[in-house]
PDB file of C-alpha atoms in Angstrom:
ATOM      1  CA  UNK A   1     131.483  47.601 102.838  1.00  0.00           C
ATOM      2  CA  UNK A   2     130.374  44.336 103.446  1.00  0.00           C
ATOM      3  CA  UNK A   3     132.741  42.081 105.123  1.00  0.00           C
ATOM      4  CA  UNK A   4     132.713  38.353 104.030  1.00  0.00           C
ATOM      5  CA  UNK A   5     134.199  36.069 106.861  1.00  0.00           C
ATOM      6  CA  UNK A   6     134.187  33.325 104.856  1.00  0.00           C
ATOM      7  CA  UNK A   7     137.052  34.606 101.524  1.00  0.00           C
ATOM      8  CA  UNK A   8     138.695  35.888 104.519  1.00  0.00           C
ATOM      9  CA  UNK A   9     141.488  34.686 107.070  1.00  0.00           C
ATOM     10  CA  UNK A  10     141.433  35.345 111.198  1.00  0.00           C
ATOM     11  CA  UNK A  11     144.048  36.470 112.713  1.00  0.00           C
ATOM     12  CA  UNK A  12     144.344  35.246 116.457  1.00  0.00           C
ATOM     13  CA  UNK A  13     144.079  37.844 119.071  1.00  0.00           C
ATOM     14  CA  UNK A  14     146.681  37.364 121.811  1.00  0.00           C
ATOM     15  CA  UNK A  15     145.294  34.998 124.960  1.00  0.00           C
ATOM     16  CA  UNK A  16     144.798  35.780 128.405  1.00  0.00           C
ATOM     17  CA  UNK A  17     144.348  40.152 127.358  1.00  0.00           C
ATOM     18  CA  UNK A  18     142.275  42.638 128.660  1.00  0.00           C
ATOM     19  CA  UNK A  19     142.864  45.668 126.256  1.00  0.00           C
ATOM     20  CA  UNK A  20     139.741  47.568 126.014  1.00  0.00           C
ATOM     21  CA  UNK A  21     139.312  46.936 122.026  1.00  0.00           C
ATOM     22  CA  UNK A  22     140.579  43.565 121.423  1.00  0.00           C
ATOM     23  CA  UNK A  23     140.508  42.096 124.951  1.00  0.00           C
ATOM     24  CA  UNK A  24     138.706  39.159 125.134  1.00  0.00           C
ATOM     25  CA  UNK A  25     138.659  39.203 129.269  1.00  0.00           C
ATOM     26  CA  UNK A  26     137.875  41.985 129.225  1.00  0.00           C
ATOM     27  CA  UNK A  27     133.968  42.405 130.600  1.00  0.00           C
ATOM     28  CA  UNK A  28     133.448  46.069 129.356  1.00  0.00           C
ATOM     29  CA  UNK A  29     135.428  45.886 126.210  1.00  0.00           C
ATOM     30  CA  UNK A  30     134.832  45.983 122.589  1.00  0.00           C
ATOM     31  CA  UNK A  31     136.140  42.527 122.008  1.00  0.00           C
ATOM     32  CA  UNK A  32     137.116  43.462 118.367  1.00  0.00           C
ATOM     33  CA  UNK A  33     137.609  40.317 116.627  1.00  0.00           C
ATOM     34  CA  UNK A  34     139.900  40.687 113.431  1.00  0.00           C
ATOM     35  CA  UNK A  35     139.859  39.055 109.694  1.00  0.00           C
ATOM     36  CA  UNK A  36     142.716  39.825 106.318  1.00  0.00           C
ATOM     37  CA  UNK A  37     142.803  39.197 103.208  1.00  0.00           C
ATOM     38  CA  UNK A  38     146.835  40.222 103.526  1.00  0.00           C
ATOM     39  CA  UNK A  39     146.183  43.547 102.269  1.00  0.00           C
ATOM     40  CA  UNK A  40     143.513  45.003 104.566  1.00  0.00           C
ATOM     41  CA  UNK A  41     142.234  44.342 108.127  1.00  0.00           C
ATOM     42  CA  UNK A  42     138.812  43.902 108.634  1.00  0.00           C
ATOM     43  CA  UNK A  43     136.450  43.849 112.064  1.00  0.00           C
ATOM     44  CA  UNK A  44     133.018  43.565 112.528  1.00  0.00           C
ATOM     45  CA  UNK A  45     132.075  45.096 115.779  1.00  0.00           C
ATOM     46  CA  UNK A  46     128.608  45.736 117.354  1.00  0.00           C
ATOM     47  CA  UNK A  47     128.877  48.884 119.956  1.00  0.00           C
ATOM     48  CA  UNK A  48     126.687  48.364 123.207  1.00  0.00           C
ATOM     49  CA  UNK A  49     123.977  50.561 124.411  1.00  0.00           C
ATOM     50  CA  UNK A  50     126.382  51.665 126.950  1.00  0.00           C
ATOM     51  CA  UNK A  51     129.294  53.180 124.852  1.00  0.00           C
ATOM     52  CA  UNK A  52     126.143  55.574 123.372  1.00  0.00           C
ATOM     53  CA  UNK A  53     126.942  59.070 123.172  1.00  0.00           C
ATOM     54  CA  UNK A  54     123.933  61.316 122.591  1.00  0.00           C
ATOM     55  CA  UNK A  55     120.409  59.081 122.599  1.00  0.00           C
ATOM     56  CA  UNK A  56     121.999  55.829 120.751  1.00  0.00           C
ATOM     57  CA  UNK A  57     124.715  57.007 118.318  1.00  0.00           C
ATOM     58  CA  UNK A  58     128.339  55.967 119.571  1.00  0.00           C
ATOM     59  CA  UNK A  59     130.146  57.765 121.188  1.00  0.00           C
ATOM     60  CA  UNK A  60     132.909  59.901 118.986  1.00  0.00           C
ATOM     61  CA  UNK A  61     135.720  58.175 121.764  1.00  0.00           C
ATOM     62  CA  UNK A  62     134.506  54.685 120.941  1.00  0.00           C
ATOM     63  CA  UNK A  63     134.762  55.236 116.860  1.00  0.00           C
ATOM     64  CA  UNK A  64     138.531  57.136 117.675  1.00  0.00           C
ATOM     65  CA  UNK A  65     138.948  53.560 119.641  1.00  0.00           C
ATOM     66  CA  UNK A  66     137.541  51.455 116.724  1.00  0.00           C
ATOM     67  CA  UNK A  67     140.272  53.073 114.722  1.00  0.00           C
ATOM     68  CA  UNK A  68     142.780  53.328 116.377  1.00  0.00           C
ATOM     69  CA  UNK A  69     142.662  49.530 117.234  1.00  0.00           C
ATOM     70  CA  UNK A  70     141.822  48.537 113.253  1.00  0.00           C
ATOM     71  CA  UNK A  71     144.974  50.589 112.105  1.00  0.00           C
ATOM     72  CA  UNK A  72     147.209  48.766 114.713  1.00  0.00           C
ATOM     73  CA  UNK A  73     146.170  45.699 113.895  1.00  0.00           C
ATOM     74  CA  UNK A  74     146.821  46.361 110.407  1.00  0.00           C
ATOM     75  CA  UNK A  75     150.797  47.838 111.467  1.00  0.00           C
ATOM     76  CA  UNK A  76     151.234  44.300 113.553  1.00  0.00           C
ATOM     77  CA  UNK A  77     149.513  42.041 111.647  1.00  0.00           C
ATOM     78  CA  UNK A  78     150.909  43.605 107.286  1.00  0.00           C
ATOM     79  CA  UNK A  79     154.024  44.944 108.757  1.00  0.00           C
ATOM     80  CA  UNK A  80     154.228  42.395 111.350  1.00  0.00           C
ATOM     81  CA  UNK A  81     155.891  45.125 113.885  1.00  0.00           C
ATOM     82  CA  UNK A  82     154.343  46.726 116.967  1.00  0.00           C
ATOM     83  CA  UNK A  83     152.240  49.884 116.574  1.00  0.00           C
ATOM     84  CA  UNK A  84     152.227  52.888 118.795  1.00  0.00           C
ATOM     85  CA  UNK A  85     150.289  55.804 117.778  1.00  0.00           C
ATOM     86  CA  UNK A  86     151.922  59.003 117.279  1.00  0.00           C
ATOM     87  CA  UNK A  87     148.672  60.881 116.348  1.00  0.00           C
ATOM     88  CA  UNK A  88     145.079  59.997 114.933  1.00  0.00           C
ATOM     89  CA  UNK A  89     142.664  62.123 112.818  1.00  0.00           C
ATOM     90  CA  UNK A  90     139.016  61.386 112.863  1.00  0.00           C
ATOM     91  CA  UNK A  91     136.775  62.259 110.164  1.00  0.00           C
ATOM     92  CA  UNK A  92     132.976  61.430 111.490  1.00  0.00           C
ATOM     93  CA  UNK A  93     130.988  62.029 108.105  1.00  0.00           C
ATOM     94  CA  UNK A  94     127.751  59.893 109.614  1.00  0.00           C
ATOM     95  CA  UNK A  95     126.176  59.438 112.468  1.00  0.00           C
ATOM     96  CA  UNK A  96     126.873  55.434 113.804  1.00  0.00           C
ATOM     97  CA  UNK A  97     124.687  53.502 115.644  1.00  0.00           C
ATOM     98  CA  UNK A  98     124.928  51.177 119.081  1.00  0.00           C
ATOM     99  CA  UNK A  99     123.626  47.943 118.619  1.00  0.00           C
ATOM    100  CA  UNK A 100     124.078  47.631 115.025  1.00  0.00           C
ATOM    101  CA  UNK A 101     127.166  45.329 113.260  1.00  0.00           C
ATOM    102  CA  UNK A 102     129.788  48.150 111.644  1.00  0.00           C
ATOM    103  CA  UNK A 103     132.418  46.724 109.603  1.00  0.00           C
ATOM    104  CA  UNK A 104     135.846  48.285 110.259  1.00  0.00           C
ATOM    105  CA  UNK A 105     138.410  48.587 107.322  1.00  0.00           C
ATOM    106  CA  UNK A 106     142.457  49.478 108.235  1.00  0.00           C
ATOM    107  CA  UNK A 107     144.962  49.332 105.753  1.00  0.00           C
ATOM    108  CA  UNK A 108     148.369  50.829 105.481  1.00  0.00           C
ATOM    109  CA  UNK A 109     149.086  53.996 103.005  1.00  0.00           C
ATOM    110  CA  UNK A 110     152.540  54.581 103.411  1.00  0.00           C
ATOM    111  CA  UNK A 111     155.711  53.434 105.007  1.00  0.00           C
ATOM    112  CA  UNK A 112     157.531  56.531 105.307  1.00  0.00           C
ATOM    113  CA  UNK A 113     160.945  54.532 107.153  1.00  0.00           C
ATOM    114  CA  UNK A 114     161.895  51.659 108.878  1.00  0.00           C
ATOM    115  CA  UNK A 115     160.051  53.274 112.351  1.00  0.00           C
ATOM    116  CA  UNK A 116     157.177  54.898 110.542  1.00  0.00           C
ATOM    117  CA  UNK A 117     153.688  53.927 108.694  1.00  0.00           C
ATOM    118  CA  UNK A 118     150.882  56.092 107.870  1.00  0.00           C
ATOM    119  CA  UNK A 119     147.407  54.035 108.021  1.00  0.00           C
ATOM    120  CA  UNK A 120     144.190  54.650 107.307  1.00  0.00           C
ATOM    121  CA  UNK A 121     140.563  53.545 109.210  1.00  0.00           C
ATOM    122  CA  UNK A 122     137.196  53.279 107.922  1.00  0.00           C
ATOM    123  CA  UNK A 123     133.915  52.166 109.319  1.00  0.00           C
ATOM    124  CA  UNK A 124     130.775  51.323 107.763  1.00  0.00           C
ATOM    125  CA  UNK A 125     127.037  50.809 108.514  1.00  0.00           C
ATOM    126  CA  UNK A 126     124.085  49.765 106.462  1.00  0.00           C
ATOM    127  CA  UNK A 127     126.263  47.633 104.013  1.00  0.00           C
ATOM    128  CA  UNK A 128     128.322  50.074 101.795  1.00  0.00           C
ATOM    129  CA  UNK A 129     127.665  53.393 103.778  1.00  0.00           C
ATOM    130  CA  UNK A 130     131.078  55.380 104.561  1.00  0.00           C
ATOM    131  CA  UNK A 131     130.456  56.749 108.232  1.00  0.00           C
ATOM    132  CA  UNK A 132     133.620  57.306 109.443  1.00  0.00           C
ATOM    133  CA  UNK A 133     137.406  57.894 108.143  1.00  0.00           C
ATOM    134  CA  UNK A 134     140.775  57.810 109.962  1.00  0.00           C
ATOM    135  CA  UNK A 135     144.336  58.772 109.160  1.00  0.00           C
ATOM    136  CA  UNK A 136     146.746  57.626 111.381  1.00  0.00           C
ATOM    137  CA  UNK A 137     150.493  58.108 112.080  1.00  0.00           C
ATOM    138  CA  UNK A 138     152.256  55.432 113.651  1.00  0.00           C
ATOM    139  CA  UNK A 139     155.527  54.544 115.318  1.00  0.00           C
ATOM    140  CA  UNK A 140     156.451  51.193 114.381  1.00  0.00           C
ATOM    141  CA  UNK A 141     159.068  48.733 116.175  1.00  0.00           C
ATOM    142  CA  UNK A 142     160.438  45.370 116.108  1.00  0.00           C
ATOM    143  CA  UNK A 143     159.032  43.437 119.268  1.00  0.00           C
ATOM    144  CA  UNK A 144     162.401  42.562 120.608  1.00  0.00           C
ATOM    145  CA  UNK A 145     162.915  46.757 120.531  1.00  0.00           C
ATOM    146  CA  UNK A 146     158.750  47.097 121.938  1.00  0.00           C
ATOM    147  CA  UNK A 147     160.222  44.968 124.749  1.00  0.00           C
ATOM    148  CA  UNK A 148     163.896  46.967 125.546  1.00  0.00           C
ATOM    149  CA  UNK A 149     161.738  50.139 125.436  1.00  0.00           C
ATOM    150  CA  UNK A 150     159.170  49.543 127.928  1.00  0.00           C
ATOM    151  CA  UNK A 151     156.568  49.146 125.343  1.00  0.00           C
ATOM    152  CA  UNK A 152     155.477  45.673 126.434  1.00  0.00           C
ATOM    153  CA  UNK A 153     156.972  43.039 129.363  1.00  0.00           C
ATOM    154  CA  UNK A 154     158.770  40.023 127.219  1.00  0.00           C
ATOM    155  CA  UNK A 155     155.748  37.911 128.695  1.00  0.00           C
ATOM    156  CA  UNK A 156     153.354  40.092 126.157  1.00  0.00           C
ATOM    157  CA  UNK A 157     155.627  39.565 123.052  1.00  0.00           C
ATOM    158  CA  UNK A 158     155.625  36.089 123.644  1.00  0.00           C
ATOM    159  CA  UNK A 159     151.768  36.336 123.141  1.00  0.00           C
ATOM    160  CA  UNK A 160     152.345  39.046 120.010  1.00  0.00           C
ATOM    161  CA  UNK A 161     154.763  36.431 118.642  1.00  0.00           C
ATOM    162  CA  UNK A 162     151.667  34.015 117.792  1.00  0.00           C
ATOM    163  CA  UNK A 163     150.680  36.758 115.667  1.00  0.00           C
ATOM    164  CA  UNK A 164     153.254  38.048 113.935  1.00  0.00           C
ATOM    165  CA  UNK A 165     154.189  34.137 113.019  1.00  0.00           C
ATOM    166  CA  UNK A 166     150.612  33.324 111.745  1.00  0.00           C
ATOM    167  CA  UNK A 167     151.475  35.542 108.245  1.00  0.00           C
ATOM    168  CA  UNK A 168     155.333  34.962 108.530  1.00  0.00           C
TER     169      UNK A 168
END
């Protein structure tokens, strides 16, 4: 899957972060970057030479991270609620390489209630080459509830709030 930035809108990370996938101060991170077209989320990411795994494929825990960040993002950003994950299955059909661009894919198969989404990940290499697939349970929650729960300080939902009001 080729991902066109230009037929496709960004959706702001939050400032001043330091998550390891989206983080943009963070100096070891992935600093996943993240486009929609409102029914999918989409990130190109290029994986240094230091989050190899065997020779220069990436590491299995770096593609679980790709996921699991790409299917958040698509629970915050097309359900506009916070995501935690419940449990993530990996499917790694192809090896993946460091220091080439993958395009991530997350979208959301099923909202099974009001505190519940199934979501699925894929990356791709090499254009239209399927070299990873995710399935991901997630436990979703108003920020306001994120906030009462421990789940983030009210300072962070201010931050999520940008988000969540750039598609509402």
């Amino acid at each position: 899957m080729i991902i066109n930035p230009a037929v496709l809108t960004t959706i702001l990370n939050i400032r001043d972060q330091n998550g390891f996938g989206c983080g943009e101060d963070n100096p070891v991170g992935l600093k996943m970057q993240f486009l929609t077209d409102n029914e999918r989320i989409y990130s190109q990411v290029t994986v240094p030479l230091v989050m190899a795994g065997w020779d220069r494929t990436v590491h299995g825990g770096i593609i679980s991270t790709i996921m699991d960040e790409i299917m958040g993002r698509a629970v915050i950003y097309l359900l506009q609620k916070i995501a935690v994950t419940k449990s993530l299955t990996v499917d790694f059909i192809k090896p993946l390489y460091v220091g080439r661009e993958l395009n991530a894919v997350g979208s959301i198969q099923e909202i099974q209630s009001e505190r519940q989404a199934l979501v699925t990940g894929e990356i791709y290499s090499d254009g239209d080459t399927l070299c990873a697939k995710a399935y991901g349970n997630f436990s979703t929650m108003s920020p306001e509830s994120a906030v009462r729960l421990g789940v983030m300080s009210s300072e962070y939902m201010e931050g999520f709030m940008s988000i969540r009001n750039q598609n509402g």
